[in-house]
Short mmCIF file of C-alpha atoms and ligand atoms in Angstrom, two decimals:
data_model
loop_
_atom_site.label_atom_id
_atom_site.label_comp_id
_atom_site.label_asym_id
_atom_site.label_seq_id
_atom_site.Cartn_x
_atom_site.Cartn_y
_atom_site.Cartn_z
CA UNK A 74 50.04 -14.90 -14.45
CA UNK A 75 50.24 -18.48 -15.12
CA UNK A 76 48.21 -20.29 -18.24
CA UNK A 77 44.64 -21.03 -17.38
CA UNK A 78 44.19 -23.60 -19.26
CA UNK A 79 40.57 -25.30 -17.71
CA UNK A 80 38.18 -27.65 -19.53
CA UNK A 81 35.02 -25.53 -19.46
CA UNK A 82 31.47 -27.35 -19.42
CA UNK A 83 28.54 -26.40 -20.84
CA UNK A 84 24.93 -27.51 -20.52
CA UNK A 85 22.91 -27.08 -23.58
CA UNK A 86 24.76 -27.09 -27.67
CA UNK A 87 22.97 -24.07 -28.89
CA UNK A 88 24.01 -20.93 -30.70
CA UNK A 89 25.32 -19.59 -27.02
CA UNK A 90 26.83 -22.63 -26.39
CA UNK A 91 28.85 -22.62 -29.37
CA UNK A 92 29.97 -18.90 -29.43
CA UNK A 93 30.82 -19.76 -25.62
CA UNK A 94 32.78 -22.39 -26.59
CA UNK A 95 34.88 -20.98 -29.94
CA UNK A 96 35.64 -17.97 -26.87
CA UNK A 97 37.07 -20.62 -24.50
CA UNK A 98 39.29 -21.84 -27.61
CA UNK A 99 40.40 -18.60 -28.27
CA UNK A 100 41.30 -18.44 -24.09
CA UNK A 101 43.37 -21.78 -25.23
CA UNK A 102 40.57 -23.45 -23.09
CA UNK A 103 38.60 -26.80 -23.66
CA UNK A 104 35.14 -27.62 -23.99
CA UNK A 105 33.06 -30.10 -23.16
CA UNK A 106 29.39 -30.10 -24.36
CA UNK A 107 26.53 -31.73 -23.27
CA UNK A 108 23.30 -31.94 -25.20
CA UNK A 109 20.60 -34.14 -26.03
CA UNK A 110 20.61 -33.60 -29.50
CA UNK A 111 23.16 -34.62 -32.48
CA UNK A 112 24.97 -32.62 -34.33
CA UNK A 113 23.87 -29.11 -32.09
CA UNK A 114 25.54 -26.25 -33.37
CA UNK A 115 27.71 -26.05 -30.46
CA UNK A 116 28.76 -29.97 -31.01
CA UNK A 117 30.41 -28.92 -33.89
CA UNK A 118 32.80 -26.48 -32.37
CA UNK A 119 33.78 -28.17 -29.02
CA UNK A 120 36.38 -30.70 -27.99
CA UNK A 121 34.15 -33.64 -26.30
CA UNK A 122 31.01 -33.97 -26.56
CA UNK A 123 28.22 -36.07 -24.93
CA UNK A 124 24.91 -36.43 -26.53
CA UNK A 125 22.69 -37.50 -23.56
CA UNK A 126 19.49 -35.93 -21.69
CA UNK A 127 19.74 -33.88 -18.50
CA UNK A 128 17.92 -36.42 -16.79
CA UNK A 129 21.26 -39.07 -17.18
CA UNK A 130 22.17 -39.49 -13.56
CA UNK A 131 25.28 -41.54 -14.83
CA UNK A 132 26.34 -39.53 -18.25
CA UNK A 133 26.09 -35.82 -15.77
CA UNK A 134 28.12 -37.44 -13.72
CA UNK A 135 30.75 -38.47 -16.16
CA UNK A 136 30.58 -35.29 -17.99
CA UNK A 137 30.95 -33.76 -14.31
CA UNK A 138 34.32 -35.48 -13.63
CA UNK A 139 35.66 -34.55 -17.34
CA UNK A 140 35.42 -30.72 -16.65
CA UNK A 141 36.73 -27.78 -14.46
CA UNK A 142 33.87 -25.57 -14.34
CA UNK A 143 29.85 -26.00 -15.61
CA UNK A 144 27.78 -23.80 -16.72
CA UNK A 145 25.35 -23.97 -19.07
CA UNK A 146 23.42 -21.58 -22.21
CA UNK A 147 19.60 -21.94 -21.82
CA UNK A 148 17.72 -21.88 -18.02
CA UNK A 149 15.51 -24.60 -18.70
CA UNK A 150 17.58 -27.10 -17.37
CA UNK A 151 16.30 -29.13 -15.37
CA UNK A 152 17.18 -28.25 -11.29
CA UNK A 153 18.06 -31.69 -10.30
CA UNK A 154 20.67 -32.01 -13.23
CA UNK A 155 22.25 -28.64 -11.55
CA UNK A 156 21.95 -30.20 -8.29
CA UNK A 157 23.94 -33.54 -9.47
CA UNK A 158 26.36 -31.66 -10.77
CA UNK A 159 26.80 -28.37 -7.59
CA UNK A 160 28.15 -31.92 -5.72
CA UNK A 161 30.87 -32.18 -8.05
CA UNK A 162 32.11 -29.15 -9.65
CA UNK A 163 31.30 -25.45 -9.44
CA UNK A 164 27.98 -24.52 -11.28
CA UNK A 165 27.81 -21.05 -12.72
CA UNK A 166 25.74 -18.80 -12.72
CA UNK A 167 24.43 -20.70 -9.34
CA UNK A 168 21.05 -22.98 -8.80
CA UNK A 169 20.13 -20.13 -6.68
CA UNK A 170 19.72 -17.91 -9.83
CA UNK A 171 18.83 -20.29 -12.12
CA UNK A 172 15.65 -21.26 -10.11
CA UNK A 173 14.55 -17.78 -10.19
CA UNK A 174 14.64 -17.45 -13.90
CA UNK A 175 12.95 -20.46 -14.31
CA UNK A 176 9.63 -19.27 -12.76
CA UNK A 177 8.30 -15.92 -14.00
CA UNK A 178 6.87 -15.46 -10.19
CA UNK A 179 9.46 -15.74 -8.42
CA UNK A 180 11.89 -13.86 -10.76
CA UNK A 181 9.55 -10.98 -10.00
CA UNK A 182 8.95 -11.48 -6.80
CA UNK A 183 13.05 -11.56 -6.48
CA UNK A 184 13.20 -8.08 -8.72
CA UNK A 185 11.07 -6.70 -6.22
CA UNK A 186 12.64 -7.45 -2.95
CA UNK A 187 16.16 -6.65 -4.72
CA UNK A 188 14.54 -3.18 -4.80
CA UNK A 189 14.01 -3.12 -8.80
CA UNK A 190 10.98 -2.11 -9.98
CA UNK A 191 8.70 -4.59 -12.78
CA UNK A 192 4.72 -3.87 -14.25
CA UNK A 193 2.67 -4.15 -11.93
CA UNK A 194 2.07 -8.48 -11.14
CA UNK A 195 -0.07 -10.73 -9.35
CA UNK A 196 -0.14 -15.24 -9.59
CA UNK A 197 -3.12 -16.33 -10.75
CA UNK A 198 -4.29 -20.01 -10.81
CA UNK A 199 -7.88 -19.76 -12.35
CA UNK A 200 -9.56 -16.76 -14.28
CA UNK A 201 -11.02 -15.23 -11.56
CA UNK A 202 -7.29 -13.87 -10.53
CA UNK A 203 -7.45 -12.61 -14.02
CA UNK A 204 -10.90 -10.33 -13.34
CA UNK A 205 -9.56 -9.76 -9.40
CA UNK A 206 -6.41 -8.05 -11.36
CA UNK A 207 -8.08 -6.17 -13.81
CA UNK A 208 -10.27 -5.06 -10.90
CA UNK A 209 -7.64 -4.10 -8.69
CA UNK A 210 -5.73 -2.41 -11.12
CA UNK A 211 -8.70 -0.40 -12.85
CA UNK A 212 -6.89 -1.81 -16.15
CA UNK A 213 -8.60 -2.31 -19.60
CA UNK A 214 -5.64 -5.25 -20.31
CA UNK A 215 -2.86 -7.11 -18.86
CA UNK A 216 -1.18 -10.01 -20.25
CA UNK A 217 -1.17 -13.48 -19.09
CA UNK A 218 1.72 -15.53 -18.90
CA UNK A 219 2.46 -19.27 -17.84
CA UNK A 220 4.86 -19.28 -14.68
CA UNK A 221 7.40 -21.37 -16.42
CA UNK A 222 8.94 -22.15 -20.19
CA UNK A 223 7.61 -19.08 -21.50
CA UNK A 224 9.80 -17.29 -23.97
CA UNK A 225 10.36 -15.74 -27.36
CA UNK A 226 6.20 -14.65 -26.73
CA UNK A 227 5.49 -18.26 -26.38
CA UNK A 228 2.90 -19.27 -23.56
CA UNK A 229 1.50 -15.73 -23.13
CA UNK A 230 -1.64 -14.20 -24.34
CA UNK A 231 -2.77 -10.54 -23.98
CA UNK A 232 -6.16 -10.36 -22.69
CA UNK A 233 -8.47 -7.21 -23.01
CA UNK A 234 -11.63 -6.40 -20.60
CA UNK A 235 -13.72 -7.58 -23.64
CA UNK A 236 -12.43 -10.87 -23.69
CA UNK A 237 -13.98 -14.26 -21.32
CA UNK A 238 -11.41 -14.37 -18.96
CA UNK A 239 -12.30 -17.93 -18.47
CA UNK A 240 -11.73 -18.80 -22.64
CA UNK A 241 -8.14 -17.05 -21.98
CA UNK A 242 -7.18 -19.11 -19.02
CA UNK A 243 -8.31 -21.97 -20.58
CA UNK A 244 -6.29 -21.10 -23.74
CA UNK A 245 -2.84 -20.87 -21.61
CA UNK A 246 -3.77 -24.57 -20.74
CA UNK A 247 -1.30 -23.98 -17.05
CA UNK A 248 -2.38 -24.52 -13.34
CA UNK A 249 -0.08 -21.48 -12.44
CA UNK A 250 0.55 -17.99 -14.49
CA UNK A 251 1.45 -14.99 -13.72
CA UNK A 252 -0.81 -11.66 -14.83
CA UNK A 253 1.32 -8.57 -15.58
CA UNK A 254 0.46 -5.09 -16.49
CA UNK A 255 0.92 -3.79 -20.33
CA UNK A 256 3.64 -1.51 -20.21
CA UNK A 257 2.91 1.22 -22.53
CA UNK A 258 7.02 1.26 -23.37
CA UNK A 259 8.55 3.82 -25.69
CA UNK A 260 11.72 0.73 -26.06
CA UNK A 261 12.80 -2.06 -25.28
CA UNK A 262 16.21 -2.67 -24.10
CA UNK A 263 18.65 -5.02 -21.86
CA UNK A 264 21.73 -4.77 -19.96
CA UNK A 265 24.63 -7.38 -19.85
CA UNK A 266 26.47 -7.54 -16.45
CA UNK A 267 28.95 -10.00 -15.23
CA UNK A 268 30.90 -10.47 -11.89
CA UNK A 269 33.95 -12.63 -11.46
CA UNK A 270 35.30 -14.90 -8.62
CA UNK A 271 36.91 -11.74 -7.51
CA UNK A 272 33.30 -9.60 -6.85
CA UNK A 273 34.41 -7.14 -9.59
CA UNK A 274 31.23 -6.40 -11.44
CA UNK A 275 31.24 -5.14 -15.70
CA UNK A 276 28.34 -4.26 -17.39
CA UNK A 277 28.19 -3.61 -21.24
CA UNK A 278 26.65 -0.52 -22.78
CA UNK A 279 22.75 -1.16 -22.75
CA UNK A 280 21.45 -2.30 -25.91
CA UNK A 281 18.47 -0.99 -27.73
CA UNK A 282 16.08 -4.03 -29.13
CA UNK A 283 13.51 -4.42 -31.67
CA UNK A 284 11.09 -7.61 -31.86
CA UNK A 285 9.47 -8.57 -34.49
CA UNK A 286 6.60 -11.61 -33.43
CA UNK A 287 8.17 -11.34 -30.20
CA UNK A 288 11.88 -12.87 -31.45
CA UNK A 289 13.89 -10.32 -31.28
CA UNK A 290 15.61 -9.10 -34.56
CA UNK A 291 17.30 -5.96 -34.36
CA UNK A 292 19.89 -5.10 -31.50
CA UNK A 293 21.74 -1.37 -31.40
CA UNK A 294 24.77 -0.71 -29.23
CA UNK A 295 25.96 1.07 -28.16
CA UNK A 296 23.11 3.76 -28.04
CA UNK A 297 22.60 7.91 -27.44
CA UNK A 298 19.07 7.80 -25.85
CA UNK A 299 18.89 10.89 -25.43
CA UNK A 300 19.37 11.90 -29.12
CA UNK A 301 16.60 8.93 -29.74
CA UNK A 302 14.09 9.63 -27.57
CA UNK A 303 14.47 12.93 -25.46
CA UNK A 304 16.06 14.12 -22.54
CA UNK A 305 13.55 12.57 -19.78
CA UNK A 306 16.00 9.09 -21.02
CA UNK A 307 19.72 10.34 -19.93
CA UNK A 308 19.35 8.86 -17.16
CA UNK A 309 17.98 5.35 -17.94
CA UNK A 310 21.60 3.60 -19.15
CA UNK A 311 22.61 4.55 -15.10
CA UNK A 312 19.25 3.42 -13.78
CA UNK A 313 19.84 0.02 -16.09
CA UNK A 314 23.17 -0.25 -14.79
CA UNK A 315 22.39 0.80 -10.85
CA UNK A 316 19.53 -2.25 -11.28
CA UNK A 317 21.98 -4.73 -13.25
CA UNK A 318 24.56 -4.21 -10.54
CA UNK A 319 21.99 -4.58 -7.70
CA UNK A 320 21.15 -7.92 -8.88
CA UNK A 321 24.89 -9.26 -9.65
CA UNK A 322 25.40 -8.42 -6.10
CA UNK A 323 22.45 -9.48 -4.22
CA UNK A 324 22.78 -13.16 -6.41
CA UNK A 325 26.72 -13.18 -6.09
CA UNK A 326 26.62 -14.09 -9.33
CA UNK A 327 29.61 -15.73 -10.93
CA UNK A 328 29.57 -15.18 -14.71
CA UNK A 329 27.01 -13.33 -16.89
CA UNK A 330 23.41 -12.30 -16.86
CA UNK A 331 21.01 -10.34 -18.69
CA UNK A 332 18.38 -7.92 -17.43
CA UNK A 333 15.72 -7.49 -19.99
CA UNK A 334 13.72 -4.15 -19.89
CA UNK A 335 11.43 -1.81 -20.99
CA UNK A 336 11.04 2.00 -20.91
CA UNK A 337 8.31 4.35 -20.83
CA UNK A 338 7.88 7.31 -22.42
CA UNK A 339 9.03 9.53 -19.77
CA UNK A 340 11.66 7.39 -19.04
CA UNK A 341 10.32 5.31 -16.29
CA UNK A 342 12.33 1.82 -16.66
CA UNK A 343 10.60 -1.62 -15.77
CA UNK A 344 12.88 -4.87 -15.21
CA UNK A 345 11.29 -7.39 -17.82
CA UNK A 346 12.86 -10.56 -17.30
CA UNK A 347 16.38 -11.94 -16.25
CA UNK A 348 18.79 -14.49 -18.52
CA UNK A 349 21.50 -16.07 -16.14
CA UNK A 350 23.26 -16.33 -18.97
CA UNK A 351 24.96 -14.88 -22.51
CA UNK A 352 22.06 -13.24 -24.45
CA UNK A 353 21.15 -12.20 -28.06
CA UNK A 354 21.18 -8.80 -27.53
CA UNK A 355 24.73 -9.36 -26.31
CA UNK A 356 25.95 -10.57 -29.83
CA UNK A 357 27.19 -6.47 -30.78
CA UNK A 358 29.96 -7.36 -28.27
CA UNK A 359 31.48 -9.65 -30.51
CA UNK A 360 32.15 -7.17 -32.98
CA UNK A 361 31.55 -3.89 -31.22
CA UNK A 362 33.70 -4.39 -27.83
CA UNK A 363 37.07 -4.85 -26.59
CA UNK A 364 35.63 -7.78 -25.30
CA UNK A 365 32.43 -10.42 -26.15
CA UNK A 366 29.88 -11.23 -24.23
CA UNK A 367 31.15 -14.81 -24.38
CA UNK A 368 34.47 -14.95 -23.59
CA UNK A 369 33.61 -12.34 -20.42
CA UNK A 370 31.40 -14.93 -19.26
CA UNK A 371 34.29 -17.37 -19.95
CA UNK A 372 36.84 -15.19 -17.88
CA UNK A 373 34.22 -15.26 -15.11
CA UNK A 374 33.90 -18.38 -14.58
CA UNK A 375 37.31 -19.53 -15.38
CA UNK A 376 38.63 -17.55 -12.69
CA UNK A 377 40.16 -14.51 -14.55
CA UNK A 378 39.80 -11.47 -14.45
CA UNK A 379 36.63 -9.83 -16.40
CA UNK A 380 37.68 -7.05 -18.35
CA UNK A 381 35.57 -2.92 -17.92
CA UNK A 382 33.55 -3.59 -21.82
CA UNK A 383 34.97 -0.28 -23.86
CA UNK A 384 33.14 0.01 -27.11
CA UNK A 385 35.34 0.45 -30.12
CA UNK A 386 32.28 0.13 -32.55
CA UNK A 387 28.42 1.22 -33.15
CA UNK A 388 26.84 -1.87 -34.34
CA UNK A 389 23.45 -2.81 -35.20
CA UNK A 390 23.34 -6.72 -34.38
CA UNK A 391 20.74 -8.07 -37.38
CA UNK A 392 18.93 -11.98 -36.16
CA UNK A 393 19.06 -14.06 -39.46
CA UNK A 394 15.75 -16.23 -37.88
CA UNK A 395 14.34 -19.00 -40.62
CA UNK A 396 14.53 -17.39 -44.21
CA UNK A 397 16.24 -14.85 -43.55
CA UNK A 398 19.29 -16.36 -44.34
CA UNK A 399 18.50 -15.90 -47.91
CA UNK A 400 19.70 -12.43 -47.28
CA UNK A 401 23.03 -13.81 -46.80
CA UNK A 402 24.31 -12.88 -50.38
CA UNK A 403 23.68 -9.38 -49.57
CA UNK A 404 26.23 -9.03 -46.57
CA UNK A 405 29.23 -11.35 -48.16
CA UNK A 406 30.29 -8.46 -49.66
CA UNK A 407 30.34 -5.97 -47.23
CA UNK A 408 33.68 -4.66 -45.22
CA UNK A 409 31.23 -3.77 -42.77
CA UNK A 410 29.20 -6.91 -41.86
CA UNK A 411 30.83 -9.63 -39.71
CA UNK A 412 28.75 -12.33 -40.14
CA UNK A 413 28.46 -15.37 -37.52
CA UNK A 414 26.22 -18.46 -38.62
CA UNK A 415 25.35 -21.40 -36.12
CA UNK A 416 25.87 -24.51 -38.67
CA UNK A 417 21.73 -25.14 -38.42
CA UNK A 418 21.40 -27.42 -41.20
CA UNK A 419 17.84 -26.72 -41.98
CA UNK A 420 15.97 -23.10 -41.44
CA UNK A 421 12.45 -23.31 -40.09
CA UNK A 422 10.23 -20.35 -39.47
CA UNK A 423 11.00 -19.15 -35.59
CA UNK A 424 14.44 -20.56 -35.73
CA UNK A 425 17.58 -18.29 -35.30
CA UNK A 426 20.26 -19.36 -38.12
CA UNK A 427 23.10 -16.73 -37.35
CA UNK A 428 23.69 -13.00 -36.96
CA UNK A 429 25.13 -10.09 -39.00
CA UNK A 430 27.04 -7.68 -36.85
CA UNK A 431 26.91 -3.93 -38.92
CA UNK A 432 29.84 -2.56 -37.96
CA UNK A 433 30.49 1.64 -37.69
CA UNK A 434 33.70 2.64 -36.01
CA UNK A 435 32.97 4.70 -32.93
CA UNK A 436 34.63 8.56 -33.11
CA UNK A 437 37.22 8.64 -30.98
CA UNK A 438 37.09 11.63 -28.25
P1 AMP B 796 8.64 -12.09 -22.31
O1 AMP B 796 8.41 -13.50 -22.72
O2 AMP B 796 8.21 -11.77 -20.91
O3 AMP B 796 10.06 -11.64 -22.59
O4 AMP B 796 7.73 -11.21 -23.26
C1 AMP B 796 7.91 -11.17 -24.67
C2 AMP B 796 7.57 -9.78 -25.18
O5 AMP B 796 6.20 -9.46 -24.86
C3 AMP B 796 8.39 -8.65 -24.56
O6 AMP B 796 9.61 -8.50 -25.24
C4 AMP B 796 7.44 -7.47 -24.76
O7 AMP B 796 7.50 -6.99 -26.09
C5 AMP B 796 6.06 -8.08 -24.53
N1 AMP B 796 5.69 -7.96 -23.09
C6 AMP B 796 5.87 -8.90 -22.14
N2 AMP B 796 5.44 -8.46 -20.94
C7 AMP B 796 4.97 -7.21 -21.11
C8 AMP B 796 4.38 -6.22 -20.25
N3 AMP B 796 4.18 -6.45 -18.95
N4 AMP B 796 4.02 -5.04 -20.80
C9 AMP B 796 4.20 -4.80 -22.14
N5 AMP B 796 4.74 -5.69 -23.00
C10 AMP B 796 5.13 -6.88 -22.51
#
């Protein structure tokens, strides 16, 4: 095969962004980065760099013409940047998916049709949708979530059948939310699937994650279930897979996404939310698979060939978020901890600094 030697661009200079970009290196790719802030941890990494906002008609389409491919490491960017830039150069994962994970209604709405099953839902634009739900769903709570730029817990409130609905709709301070059923979930847990440019379709072994104030901070891959939690769950890594492959498909996605999801006691497994992009609980890959997260979403869109994830490692993927990184001392010394920091100058309470990746080589069978 010849070199592929493209000039990868990427919207947003985050942590993803950054481990996207030291993959493309490694591919003997370029990056080109474009954020609106300074000195982003994935600025520091990358080959060119532009420091401008997504709503820079002129510097998108600059940045457009410098690059091969787009993609891009958070889904709030804005549509129209996406749009600018689809007339150019390929955009992957496409608008088309993008726009769905940008609005909690219509990513369920799209779960639904696709034929994968999410809590129960219903859009609400005043508090009375709240009461009609609670109504309709003989329900003692349900949780309340703005449609859009919800995440890490943020714009969501859990409201009880005690509560005014009308003091928790004004508290969400949105003209559009959705209301979803509490899942009474044994675990939380996500699935990583890519597709290339030639429809093959890889997922990774499903990740088991813990949050802690709703960030999460603990990842396990890959993960017996059964021995966990029973065997009513040897069945939900296929059913994760069967409903990560069902959306790859039905989006023809191009590069990586992440299904986020929860199970239920006996098993029952709920889509959550979707990422069209690399994802935290993906970081075990790094360390833990014949190949990352990152560079498979690199290969993906680069127009090679993804590679079937084999897992030569259990890991337990540990967030350093804020102080934690005053733990760091603890893991320098350890054969078994890879560690991967983001070059964040400053921690601040919320904020995810870098990873440690506990490594346990898998038996071989
Ligand atoms: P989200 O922003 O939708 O990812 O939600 C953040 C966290 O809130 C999830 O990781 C869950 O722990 C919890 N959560 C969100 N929606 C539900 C639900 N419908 N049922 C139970 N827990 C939920």
């Amino acid at each position: 095969m010849k070199m592929n030697i493209k000039t990868i661009g990427i919207l947003g200079g985050g942590q993803l962004g950054r481990m996207s970009a030291l993959a493309a290196s490694r591919l003997g790719m370029r990056t080109h980065i474009y954020c609106p802030e300074e000195n982003c941890p994935a600025s520091q990494v990358t080959d060119l760099f532009t420091c401008a906002s997504y709503e820079n008609i002129n510097k998108l389409k600059d940045f457009a013409t410098s690059v091969d491919v787009i993609s891009y490491e958070f889904e709030n960017i804005p549509l129209e940047a996406i749009e600018v830039l689809s007339g150019t150069k390929p955009v992957y994962p496409d608008a088309n998916l993008l726009m769905v994970s940008q609005n909690r209604l219509k990513e369920k709405d799209f779960l639904n049709q696709s034929g994968i099953k999410t809590a129960p839902w219903s859009p609400a634009t005043s508090a009375a949708d709240i009461d009609r739900f609670m109504g309709q769903q003989k329900a003692q709570n349900c949780i309340i979530k703005t449609s859009r730029f919800g995440y890490d817990g943020k714009g969501q409130i859990k409201h009880s059948i005690k509560d005014n609905s009308a003091d928790n709709w004004a508290k969400l301070n949105t003209n559009e939310a959705i209301i979803e059923g509490v899942i009474d979930f044994a675990y939380e847990c996500s699935v990583i699937v890519a597709r290339d440019v030639f429809g093959t379709i890889e997922t990774f072994p499903i990740a088991l994650n813990n949050h802690k104030n709703h960030i999460l901070s603990e990842s396990i891959a890959p993960v017996n279930l059964v021995e966990r939690f029973g065997p009513a769950h040897a069945h939900v890594e296929s059913t994760a897979i069967d409903m990560a492959t069902t959306l790859a498909k039905s989006v023809n996605l191009v590069g990586l996404a992440a299904l986020e999801l929860f199970v239920a006691k006996g098993g029952e497994v709920f889509a959550n939310e979707i990422a069209p992009r690399t994802h935290n609980s993906g970081h075990w890959t790094m360390d833990g698979c014949n190949v990352s997260q990152f560079e498979q979403h690199i290969r993906a869109i680069s127009g090679l060939p993804i590679l079937k994830p084999i897992a030569h490692s259990e890991v337990t993927m540990i967030n350093l978020i804020g102080d934690d990184v005053k733990t760091l001392d603890a893991y320098y010394g350890r054969a078994d901890a890879a560690i991967h920091l983001y070059g964040k100058a400053e921690s601040r309470e919320g904020r995810k600094m870098g990873h440690i990746n506990l490594t346990k080589p898998l038996e071989k069978k």
